[in-house]
Short mmCIF file of C-alpha atoms in Angstrom, two decimals:
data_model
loop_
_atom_site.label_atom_id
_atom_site.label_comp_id
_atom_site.label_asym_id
_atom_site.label_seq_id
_atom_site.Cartn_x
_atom_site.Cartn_y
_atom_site.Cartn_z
CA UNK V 13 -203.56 -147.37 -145.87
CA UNK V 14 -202.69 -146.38 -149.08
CA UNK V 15 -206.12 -146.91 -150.53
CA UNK V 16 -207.46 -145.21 -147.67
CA UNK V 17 -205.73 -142.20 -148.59
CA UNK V 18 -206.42 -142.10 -152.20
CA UNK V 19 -210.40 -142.45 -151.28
CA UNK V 20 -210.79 -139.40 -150.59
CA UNK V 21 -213.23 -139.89 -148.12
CA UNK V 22 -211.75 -137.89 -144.95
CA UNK V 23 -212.10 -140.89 -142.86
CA UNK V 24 -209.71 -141.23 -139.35
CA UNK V 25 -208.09 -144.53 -138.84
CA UNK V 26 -209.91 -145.71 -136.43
CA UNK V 27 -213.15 -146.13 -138.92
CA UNK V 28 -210.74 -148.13 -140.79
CA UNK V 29 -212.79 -151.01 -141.14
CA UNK V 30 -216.07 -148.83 -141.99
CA UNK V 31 -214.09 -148.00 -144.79
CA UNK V 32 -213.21 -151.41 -146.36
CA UNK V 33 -216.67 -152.67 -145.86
CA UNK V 34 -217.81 -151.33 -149.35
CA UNK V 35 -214.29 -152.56 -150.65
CA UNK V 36 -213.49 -155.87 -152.60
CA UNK V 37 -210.33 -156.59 -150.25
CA UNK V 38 -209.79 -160.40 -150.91
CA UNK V 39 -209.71 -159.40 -154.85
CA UNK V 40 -207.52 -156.31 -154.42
CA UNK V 41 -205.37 -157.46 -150.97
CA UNK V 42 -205.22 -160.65 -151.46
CA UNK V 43 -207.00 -163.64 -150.49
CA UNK V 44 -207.88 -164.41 -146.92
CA UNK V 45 -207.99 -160.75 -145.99
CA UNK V 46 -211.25 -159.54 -144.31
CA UNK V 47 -212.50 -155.62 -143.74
CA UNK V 48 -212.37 -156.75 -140.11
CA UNK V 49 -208.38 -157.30 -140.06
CA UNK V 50 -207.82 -153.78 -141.10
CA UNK V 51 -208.37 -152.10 -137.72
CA UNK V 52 -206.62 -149.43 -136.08
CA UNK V 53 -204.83 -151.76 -133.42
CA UNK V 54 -203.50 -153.91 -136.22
CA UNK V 55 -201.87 -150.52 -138.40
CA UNK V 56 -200.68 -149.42 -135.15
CA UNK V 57 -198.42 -152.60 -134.61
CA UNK V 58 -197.97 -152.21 -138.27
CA UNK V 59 -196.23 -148.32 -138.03
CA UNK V 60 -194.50 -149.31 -135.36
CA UNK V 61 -192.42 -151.90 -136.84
CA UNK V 62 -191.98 -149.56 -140.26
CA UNK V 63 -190.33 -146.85 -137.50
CA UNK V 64 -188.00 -149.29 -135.99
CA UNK V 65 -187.24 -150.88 -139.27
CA UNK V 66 -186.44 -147.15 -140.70
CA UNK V 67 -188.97 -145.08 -142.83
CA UNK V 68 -185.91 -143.00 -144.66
CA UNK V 69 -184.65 -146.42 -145.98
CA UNK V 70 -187.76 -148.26 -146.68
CA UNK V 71 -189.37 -145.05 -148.26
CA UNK V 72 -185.90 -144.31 -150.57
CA UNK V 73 -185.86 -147.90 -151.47
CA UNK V 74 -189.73 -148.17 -152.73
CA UNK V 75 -188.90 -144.13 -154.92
CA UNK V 76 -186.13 -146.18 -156.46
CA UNK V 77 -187.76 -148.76 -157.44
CA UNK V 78 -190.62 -146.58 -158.38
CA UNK V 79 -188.53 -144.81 -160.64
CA UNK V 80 -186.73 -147.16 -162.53
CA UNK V 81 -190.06 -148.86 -163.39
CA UNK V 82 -191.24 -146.07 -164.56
CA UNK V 83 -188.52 -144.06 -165.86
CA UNK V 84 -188.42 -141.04 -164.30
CA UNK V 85 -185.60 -139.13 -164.25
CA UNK V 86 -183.19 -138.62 -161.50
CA UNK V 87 -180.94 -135.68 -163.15
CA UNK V 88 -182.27 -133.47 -160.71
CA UNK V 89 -184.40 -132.76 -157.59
CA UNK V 90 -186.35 -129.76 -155.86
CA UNK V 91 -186.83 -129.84 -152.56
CA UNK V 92 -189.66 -128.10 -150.10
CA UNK V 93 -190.91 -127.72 -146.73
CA UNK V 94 -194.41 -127.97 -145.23
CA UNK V 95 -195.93 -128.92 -141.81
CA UNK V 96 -198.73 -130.97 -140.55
CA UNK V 97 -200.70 -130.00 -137.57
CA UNK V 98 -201.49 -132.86 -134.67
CA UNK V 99 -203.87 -133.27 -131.44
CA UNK V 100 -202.71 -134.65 -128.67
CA UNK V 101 -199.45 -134.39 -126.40
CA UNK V 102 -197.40 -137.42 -128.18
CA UNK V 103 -194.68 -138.83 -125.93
CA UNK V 104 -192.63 -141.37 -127.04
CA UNK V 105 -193.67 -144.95 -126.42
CA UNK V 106 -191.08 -147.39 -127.99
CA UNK V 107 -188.25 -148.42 -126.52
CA UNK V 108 -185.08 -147.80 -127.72
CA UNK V 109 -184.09 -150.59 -130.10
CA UNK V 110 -180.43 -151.87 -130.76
CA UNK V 111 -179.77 -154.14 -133.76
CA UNK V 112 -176.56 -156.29 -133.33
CA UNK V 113 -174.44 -157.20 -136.58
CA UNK V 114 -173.74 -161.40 -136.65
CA UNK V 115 -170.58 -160.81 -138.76
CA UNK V 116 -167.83 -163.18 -136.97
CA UNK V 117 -164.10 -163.07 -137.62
CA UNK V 118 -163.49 -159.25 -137.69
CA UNK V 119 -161.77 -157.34 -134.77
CA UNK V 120 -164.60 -154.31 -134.89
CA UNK V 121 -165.64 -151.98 -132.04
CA UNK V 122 -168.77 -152.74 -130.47
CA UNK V 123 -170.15 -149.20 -131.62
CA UNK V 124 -169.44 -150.77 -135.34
CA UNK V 125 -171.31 -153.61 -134.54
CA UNK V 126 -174.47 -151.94 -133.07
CA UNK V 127 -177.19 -149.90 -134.68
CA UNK V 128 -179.68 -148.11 -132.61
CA UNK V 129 -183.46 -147.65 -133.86
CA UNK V 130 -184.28 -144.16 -135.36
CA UNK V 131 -184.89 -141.49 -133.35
CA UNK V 132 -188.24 -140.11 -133.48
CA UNK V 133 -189.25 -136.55 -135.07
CA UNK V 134 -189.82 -133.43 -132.67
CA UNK V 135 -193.44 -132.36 -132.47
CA UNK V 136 -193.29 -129.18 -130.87
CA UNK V 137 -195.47 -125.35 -131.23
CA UNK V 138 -194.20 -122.96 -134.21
CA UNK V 139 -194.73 -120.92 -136.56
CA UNK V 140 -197.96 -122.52 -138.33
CA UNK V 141 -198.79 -122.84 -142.31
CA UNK V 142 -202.34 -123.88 -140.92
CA UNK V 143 -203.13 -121.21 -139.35
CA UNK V 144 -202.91 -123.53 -136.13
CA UNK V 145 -200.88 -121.71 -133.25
CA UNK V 146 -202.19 -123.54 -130.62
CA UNK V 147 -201.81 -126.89 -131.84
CA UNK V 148 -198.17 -129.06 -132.32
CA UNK V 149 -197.02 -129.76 -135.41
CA UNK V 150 -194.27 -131.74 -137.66
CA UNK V 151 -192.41 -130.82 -140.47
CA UNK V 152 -191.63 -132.31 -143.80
CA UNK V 153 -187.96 -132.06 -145.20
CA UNK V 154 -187.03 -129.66 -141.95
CA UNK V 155 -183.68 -127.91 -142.76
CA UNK V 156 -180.70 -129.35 -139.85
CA UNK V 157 -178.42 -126.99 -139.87
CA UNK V 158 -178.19 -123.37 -141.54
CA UNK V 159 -175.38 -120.33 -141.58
CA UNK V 160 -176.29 -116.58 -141.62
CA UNK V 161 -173.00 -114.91 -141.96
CA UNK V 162 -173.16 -111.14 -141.23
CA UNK V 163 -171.56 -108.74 -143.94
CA UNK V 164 -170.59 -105.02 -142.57
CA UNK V 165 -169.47 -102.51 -144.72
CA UNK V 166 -167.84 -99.09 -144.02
CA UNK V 167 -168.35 -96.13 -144.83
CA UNK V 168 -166.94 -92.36 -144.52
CA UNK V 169 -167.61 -90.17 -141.27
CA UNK V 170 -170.63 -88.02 -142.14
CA UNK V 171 -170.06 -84.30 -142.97
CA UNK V 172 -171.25 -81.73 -142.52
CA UNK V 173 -174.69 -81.30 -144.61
CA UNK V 174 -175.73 -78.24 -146.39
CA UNK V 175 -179.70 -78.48 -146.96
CA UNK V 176 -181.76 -77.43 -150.44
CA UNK V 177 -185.09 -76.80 -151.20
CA UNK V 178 -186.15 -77.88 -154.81
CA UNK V 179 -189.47 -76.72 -156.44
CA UNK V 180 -190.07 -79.07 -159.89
CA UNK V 181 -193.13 -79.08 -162.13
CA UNK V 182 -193.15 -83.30 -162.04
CA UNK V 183 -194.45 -85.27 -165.86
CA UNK V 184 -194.67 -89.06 -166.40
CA UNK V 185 -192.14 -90.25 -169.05
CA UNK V 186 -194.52 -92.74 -170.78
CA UNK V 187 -191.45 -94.57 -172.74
CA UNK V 188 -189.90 -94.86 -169.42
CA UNK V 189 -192.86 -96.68 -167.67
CA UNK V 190 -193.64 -99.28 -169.96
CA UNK V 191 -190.02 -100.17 -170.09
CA UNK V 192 -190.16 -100.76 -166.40
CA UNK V 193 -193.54 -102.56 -166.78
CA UNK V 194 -192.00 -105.19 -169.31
CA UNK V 195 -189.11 -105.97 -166.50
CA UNK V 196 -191.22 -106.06 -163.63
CA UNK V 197 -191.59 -109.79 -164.57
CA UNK V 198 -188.26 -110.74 -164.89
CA UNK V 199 -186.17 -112.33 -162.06
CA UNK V 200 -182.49 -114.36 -161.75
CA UNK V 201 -182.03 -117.88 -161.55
CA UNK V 202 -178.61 -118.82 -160.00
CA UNK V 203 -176.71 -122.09 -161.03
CA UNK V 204 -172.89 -123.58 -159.98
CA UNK V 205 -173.59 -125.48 -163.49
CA UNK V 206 -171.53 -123.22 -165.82
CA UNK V 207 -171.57 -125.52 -168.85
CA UNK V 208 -174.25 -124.49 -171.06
CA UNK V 209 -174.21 -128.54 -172.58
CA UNK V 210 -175.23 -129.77 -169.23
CA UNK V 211 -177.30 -127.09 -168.17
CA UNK V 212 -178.42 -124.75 -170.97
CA UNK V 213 -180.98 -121.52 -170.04
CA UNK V 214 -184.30 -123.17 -171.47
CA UNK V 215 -184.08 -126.66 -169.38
CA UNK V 216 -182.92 -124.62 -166.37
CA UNK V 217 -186.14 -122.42 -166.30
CA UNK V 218 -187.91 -125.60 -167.12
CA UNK V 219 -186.20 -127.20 -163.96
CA UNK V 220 -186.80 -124.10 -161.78
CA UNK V 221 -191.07 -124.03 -163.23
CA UNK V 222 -191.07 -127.95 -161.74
CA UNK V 223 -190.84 -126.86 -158.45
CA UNK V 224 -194.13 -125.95 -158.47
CA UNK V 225 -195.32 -129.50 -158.58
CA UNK V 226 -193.48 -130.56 -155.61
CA UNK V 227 -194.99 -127.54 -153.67
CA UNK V 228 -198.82 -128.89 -155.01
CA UNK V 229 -197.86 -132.67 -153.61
CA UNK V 230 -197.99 -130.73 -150.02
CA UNK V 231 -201.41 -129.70 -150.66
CA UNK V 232 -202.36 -132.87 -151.96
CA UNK V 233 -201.32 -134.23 -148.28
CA UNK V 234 -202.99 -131.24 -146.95
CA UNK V 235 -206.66 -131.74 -148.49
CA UNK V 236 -209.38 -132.14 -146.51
CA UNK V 237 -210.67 -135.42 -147.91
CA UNK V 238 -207.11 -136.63 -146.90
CA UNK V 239 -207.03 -139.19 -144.57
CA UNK V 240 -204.51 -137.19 -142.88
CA UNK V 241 -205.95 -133.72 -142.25
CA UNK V 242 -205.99 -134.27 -138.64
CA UNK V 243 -203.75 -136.47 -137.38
CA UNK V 244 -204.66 -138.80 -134.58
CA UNK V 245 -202.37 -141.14 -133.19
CA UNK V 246 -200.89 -141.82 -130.30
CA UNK V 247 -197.03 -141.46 -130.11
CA UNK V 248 -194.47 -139.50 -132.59
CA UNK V 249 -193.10 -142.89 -134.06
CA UNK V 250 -196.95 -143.46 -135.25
CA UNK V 251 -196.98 -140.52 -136.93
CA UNK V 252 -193.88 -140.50 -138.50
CA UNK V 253 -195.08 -143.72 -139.74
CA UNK V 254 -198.16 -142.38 -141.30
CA UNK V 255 -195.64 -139.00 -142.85
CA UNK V 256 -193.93 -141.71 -144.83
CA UNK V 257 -197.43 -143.28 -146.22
CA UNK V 258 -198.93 -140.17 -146.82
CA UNK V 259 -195.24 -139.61 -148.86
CA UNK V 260 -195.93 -143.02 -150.59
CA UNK V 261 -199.53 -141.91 -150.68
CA UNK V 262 -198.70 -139.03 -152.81
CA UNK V 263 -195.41 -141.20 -154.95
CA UNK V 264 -198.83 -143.39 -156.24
CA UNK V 265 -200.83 -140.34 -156.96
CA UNK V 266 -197.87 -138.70 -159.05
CA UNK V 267 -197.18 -141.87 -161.12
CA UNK V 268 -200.59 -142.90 -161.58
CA UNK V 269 -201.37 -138.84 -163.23
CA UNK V 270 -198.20 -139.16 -165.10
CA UNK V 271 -199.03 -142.59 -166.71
CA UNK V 272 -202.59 -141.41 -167.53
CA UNK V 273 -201.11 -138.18 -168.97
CA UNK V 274 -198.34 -139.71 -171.38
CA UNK V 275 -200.47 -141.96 -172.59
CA UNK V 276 -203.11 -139.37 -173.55
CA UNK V 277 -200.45 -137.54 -175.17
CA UNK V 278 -198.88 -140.78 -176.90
CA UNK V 279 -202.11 -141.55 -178.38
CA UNK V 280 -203.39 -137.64 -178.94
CA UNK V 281 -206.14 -138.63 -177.27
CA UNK V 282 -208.58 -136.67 -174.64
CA UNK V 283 -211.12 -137.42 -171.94
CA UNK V 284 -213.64 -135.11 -170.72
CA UNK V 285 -213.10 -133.52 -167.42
CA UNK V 286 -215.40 -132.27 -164.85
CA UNK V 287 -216.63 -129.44 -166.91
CA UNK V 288 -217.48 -132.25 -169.75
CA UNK V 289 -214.74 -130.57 -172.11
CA UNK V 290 -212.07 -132.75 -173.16
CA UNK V 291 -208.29 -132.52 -171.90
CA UNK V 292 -205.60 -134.63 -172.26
CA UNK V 293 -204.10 -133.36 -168.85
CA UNK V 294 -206.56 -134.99 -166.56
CA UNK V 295 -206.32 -134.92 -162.41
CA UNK V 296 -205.86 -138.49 -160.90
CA UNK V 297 -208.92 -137.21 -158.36
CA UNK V 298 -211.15 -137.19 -161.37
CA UNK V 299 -210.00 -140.52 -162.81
CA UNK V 300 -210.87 -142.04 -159.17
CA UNK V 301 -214.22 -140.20 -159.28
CA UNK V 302 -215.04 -141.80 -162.76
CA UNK V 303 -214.44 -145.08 -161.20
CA UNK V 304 -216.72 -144.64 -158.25
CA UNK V 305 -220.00 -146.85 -158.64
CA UNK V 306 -217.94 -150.18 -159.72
CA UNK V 307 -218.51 -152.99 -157.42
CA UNK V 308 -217.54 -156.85 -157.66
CA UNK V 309 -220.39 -158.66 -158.16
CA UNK V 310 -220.27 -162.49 -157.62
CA UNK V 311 -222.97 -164.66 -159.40
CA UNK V 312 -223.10 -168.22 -159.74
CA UNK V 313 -219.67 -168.47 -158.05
CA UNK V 314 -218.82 -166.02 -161.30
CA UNK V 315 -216.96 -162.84 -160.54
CA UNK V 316 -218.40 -159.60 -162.46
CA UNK V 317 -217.67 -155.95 -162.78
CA UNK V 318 -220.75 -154.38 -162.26
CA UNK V 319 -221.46 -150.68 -164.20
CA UNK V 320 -218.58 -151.50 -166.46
CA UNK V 321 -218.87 -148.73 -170.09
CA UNK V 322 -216.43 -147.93 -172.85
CA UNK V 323 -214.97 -144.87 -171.19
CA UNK V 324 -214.03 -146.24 -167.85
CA UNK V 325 -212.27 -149.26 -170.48
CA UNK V 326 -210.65 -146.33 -172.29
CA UNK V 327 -208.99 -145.06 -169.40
CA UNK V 328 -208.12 -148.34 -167.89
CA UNK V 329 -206.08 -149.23 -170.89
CA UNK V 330 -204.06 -145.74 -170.14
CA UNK V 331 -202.77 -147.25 -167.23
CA UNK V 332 -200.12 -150.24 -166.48
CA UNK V 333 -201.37 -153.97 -167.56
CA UNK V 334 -201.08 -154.60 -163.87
CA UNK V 335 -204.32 -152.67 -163.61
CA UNK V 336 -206.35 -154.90 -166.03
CA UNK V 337 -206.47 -157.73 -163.86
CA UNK V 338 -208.39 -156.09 -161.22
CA UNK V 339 -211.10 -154.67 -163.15
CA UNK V 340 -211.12 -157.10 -166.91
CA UNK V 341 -210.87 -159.99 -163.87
CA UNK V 342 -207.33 -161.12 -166.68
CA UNK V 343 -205.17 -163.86 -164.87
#
């Protein structure tokens, strides 16, 4: 699924095996594995059992991982809120699971010994980001709980008022306005972080600018060559399912852009980008699109990569040594 969604090729699940048809699955999957077993049936069964295992654990466990691979750091985090738009009713069609703990020889309450399966998101009519009143929707990183707490302030009894009519001849103070034009950009960040050592004013605007990437990985999930653009399944603990592979969707599609980036940077190197002029801050979508046209070709019971060139090699060897394998057929 995670191939799917880094196509790019706005496909629903169901065409699933439409998809994989043009795809080399035994060499990337692994053997055995034929377009044919990726239908919709089997990644139904498939979500179901990541729900009822737990997508916040399996999803935090994979980031970790992710991370420590490929050091990122974990000093700080920004957090965001988007929704995703759905068709359909979507009741909920698991049953309630309860996992028992084995453990023997302790005197523990039964509650202490018994973990219920997750409880499925709400998917419910809002306010829409989509533009999409009429249709449900579910949120990403939705807010539990929150506090308004009403301030009042007093003042005097009014007094009597004793009206004036002013006549002024009115003339722009030209000092004055481009003073207030120079401010007009400025704004306050807040911080509890008092120490300037741990948190000094350049790496805290730096931290605050970051945010912006997490809001762009929202429309990254939002695109409309997204697998994911409408949503189509058939019960809420499906498409929570498919939230946390479009998350893990998106995790790939970060690291992957970061990799190719640092190394560019390492290396002062650039590629050329869409417009043919050469960066050395490339988009993952564009890597991808270089790399369309490359097929496995098998002759003489030989494996080849067909339409193989120098810069497709250059940008390979940007990337992980995991990567070679696939496309430099290295064992």
């Amino acid at each position: 699924m995670i191939l799917n969604g880094l196509g790019f090729v706005s496909k629903p699940l169901y065409m699933f095996p439409q998809y994989f048809e043009t795809i080399a699955c035994e060499h990337l999957i692994g053997a055995g594995v034929k377009p044919e077993y990726l239908n919709d049936d089997k990644l139904g069964t498939v979500m179901d059992k990541l729900f009822i295992k737990g997508l916040d654990t399996i999803f935090f466990i994979i980031a970790l991982k992710a991370a420590k691979k490929f050091n990122v750091s974990l000093s700080s985090s920004h957090l965001d809120s988007s929704s995703m738009h759905v068709h359909g009713e979507y009741n909920t069609s698991l049953p309630e699971v309860i996992f028992e703990n084995q453990q023997s020889g302790k005197t523990q309450d039964l509650e202490e010994l018994t973990v219920k399966s997750p409880k499925e998101i709400t998917i419910t009519y809002g306010y829409s980001r989509d533009h999409r009143p009429d249709l449900k929707q579910f949120k990403y990183h939705q807010i539990a709980e929150s506090k308004v707490t009403e301030i009042i302030s007093h003042k005097k009894d009014n007094q009597a008022e004793t009206s004036y009519q002013i006549s002024a001849t009115v003339s722009q103070n030209e000092s004055k306005i481009n003073t207030e034009i120079l401010s007009a950009g400025r704004f306050i960040i807040a911080t509890n972080i008092l120490e300037s050592k741990q948190l000094g004013d350049d790496l805290m605007l730096s931290e605050y600018k970051a945010q912006q990437c997490c809001e762009r990985g929202f429309g990254f999930l939002k695109d409309p060559l997204f697998f994911a653009d409408s949503i189509f399944l058939k019960s809420p603990e499906r498409i929570e399912s498919l939230g946390m592979i479009m998350g893990l969707c998106l995790l790939v599609y970060t690291l992957a852009q970061r990799q190719v980036r640092a190394a560019l940077s390492k290396s002062k190197s650039m590629i050329k980008n869409q417009l043919a002029k050469a960066t050395d801050r490339p988009t993952l979508r564009w890597i991808f699109q270089r790399f369309q046209g490359i097929h496995l070709v098998k002759l003489h019971n030989e494996k080849h990569v067909s339409n193989w060139d120098q810069d497709r090699n250059f940008i390979l060897n940007l990337l992980p040594d995991d990567c070679l394998r696939y496309y430099q057929l290295i064992t």
